[in-house]
mmCIF file of C-alpha atoms in Angstrom:
data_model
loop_
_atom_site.group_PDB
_atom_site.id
_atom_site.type_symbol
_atom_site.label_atom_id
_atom_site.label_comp_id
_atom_site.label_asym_id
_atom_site.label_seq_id
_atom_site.Cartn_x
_atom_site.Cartn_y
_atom_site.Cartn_z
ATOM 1 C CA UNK L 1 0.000 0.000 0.000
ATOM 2 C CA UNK L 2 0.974 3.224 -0.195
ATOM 3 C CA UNK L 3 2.507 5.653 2.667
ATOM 4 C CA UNK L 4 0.941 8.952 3.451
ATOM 5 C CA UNK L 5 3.047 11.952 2.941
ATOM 6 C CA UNK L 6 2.562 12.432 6.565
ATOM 7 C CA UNK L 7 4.392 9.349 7.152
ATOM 8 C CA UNK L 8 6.876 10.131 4.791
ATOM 9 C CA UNK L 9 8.245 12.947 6.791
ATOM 10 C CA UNK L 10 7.732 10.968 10.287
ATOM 11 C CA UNK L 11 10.443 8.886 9.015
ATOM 12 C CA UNK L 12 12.486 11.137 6.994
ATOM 13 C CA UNK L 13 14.900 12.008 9.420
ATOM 14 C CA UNK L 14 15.644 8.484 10.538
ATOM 15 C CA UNK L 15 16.191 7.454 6.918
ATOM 16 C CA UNK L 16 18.798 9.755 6.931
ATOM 17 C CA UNK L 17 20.622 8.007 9.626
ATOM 18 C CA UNK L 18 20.866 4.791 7.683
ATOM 19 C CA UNK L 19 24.219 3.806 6.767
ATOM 20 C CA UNK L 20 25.207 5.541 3.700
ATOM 21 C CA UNK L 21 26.655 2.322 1.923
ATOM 22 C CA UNK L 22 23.147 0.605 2.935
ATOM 23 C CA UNK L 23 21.433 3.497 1.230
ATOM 24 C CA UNK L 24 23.481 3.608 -2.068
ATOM 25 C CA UNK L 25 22.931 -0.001 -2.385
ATOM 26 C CA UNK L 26 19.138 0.318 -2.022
ATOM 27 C CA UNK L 27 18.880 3.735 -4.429
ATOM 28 C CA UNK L 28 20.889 2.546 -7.168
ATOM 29 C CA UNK L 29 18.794 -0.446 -8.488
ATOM 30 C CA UNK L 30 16.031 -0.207 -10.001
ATOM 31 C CA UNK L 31 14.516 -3.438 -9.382
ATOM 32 C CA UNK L 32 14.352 -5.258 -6.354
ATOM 33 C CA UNK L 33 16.014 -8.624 -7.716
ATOM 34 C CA UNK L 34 19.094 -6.382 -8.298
ATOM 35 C CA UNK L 35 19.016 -5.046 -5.049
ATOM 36 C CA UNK L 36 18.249 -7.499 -3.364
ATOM 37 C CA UNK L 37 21.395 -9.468 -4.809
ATOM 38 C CA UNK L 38 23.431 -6.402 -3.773
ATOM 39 C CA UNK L 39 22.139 -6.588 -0.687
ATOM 40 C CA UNK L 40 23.162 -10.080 0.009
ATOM 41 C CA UNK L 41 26.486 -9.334 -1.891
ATOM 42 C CA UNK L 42 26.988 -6.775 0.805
ATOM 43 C CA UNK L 43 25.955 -8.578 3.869
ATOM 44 C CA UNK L 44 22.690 -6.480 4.645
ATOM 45 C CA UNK L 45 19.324 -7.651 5.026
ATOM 46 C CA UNK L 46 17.077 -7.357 2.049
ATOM 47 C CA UNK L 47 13.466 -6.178 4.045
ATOM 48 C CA UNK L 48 13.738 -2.646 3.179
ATOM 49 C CA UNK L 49 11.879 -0.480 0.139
ATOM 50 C CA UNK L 50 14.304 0.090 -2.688
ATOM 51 C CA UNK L 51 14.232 3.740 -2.021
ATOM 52 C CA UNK L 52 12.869 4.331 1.561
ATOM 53 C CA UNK L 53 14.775 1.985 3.738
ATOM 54 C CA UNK L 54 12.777 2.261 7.135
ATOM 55 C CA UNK L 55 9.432 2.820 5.207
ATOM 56 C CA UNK L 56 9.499 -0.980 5.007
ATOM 57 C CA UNK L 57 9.469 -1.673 8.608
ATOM 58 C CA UNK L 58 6.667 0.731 9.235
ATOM 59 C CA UNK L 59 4.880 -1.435 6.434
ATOM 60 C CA UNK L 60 5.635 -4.625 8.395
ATOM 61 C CA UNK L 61 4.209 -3.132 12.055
ATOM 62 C CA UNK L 62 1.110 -0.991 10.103
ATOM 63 C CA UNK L 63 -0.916 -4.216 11.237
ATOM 64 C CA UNK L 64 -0.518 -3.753 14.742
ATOM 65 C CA UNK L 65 -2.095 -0.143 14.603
ATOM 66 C CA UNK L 66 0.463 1.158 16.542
ATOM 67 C CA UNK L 67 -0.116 5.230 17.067
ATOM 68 C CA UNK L 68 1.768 7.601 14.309
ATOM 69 C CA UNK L 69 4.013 9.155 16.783
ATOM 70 C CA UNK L 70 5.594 6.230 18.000
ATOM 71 C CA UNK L 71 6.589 4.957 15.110
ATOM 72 C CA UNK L 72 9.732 6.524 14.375
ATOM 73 C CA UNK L 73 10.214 5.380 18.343
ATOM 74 C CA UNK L 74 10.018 1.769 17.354
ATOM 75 C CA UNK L 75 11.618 2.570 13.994
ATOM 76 C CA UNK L 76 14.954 3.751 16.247
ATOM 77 C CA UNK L 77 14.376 0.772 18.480
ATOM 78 C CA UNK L 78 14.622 -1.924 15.920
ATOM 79 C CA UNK L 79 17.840 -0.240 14.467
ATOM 80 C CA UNK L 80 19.062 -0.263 18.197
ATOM 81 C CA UNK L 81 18.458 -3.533 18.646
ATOM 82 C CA UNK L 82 19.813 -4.921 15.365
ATOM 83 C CA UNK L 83 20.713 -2.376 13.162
ATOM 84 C CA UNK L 84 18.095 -3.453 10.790
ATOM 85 C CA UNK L 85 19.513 -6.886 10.308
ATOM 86 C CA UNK L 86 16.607 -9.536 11.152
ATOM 87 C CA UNK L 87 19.440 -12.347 11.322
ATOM 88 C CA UNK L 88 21.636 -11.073 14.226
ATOM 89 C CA UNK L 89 21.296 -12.824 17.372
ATOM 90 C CA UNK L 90 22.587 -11.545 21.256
ATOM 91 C CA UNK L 91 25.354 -14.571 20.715
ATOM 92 C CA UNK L 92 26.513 -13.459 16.943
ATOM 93 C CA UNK L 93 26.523 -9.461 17.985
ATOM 94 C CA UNK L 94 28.817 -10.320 21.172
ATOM 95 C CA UNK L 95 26.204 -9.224 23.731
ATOM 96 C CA UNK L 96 25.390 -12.164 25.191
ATOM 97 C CA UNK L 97 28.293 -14.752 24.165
ATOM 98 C CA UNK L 98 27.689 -17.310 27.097
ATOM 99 C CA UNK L 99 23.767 -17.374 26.622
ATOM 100 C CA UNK L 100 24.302 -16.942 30.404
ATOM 101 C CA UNK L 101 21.126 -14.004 30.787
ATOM 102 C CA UNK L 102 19.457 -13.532 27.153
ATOM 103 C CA UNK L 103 19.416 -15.094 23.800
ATOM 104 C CA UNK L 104 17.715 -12.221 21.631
ATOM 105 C CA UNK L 105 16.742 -13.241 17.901
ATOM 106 C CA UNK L 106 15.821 -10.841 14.950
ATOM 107 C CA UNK L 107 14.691 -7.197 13.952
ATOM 108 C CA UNK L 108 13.533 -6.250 17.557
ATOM 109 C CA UNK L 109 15.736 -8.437 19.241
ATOM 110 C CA UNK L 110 12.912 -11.248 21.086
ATOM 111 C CA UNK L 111 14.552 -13.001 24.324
ATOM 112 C CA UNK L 112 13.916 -16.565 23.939
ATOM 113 C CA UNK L 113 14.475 -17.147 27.811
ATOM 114 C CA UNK L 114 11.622 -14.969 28.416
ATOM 115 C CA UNK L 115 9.456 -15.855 25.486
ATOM 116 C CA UNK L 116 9.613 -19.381 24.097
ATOM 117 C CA UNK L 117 5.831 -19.666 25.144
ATOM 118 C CA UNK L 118 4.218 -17.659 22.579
ATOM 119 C CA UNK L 119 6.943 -19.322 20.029
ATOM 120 C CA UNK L 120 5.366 -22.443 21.087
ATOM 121 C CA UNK L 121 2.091 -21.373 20.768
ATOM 122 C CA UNK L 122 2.277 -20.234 17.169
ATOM 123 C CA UNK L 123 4.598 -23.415 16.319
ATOM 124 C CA UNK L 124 7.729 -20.909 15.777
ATOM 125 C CA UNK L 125 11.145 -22.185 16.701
ATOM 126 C CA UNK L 126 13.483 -20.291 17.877
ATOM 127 C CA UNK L 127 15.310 -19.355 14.091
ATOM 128 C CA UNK L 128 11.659 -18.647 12.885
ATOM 129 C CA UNK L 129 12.366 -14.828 14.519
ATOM 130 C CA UNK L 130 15.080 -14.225 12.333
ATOM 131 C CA UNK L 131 11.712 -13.718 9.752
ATOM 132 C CA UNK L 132 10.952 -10.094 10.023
ATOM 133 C CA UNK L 133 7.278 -10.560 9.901
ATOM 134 C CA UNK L 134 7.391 -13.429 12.329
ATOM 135 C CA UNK L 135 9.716 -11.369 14.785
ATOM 136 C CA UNK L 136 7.586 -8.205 14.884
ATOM 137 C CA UNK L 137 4.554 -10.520 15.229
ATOM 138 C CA UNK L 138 5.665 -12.027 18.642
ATOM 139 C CA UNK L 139 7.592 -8.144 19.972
ATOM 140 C CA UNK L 140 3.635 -6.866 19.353
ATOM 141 C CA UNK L 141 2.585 -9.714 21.534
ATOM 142 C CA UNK L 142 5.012 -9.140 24.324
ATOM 143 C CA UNK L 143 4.459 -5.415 23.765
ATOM 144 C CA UNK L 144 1.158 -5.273 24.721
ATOM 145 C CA UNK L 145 1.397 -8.212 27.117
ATOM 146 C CA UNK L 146 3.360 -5.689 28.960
ATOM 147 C CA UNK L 147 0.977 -2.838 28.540
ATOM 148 C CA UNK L 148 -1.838 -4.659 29.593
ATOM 149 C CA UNK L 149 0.713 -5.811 32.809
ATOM 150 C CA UNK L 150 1.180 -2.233 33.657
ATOM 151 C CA UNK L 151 -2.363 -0.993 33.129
ATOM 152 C CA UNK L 152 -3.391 -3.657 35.388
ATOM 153 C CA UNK L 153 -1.003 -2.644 38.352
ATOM 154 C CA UNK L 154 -1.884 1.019 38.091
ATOM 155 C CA UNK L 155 -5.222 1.774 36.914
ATOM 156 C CA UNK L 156 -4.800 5.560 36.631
ATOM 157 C CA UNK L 157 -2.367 4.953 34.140
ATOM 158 C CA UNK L 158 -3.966 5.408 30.060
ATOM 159 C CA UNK L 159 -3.344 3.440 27.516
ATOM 160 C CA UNK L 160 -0.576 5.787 25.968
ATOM 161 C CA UNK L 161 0.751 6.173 29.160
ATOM 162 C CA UNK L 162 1.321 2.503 29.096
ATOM 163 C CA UNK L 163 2.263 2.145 25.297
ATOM 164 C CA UNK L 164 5.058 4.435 26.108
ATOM 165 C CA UNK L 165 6.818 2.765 29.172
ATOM 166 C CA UNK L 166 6.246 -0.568 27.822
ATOM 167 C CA UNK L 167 8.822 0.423 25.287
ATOM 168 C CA UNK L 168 10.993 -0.364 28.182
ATOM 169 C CA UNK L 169 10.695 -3.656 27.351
ATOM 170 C CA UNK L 170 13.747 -3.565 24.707
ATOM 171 C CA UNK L 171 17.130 -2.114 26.396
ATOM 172 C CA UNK L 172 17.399 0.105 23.287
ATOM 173 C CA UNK L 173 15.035 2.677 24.372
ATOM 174 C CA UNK L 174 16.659 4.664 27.019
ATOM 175 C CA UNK L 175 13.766 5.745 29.192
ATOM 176 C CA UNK L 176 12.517 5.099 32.530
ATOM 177 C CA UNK L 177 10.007 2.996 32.494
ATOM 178 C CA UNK L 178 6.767 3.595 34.903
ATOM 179 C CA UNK L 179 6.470 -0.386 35.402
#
């Protein structure tokens, strides 16, 4: 579908923070089966528009309904957590080598420890997160798993109260949390 101008311009300024070499590879072919074979030439994951590199994402979490101003938050999240690359893992980037307190799959970076439940109860294994679509799918769950959590322990607190400090939920997003 096509992105509202609107949108557009919520995300400009985090396009421009994409690696250059990412975003000469993506601009300079004009179909996505070259690009997509210079992006896997060049070691970078293939999920993003040819010529609007985080626009993709916000394709892939549109489902979720997730409020227009925090998008570019979760846009700056999943490039905290993995730099855009659904295949890195908390044992591959060096975070977590021993597997001792996390092992964190894909775009938004899902613990396993913490979450193998709602892998199970989809049928997902544990490489299935390094799938964009299937990695965002289970972060939404967890997402408003916690929102609901935090609603539930204060009930003053609104639901965009609680949309924003269960952002907390990924290390990337330096804020204190109200749960």
């Amino acid at each position: 579908p096509d992105v509202s101008s609107a949108i557009k311009e919520i995300w400009k300024p985090l396009e421009e923070a994409i690696d250059p070499e990412l975003r000469e590879i993506v601009e300079n072919y004009t179909s996505e089966a070259t690009a997509d074979r210079a992006l896997v030439g060049s070691d970078m994951p293939p999920i993003y528009e040819r010529s609007e590199p985080l626009i993709s994402f916000y394709k892939l979490i549109e489902p979720y309904n997730i409020r227009p101003e925090l998008m570019p938050i979760f846009g700056a999240v999943m490039m905290g957590e993995s730099r855009g690359d659904p295949k890195i893992d908390t044992y591959q980037s060096g975070t977590d080598r021993e597997m001792k307190n996390e092992y964190s799959i894909g775009l938004l970076q899902v613990n396993t420890f913490a979450h193998m439940d709602k892998l199970n109860r989809k049928g997902y294994s544990k490489d299935d997160l390094r799938n964009p679509v299937k990695n965002i799918e289970i972060a939404m769950e967890v997402w408003e798993e916690w929102i609901a959590r935090l609603m539930s322990k204060d009930p003053t607190m609104t639901r965009e109260e609680a949309e924003v400090s269960a952002l907390d939920r990924w290390g990337a997003y330096g804020h204190d949390s109200l749960g």
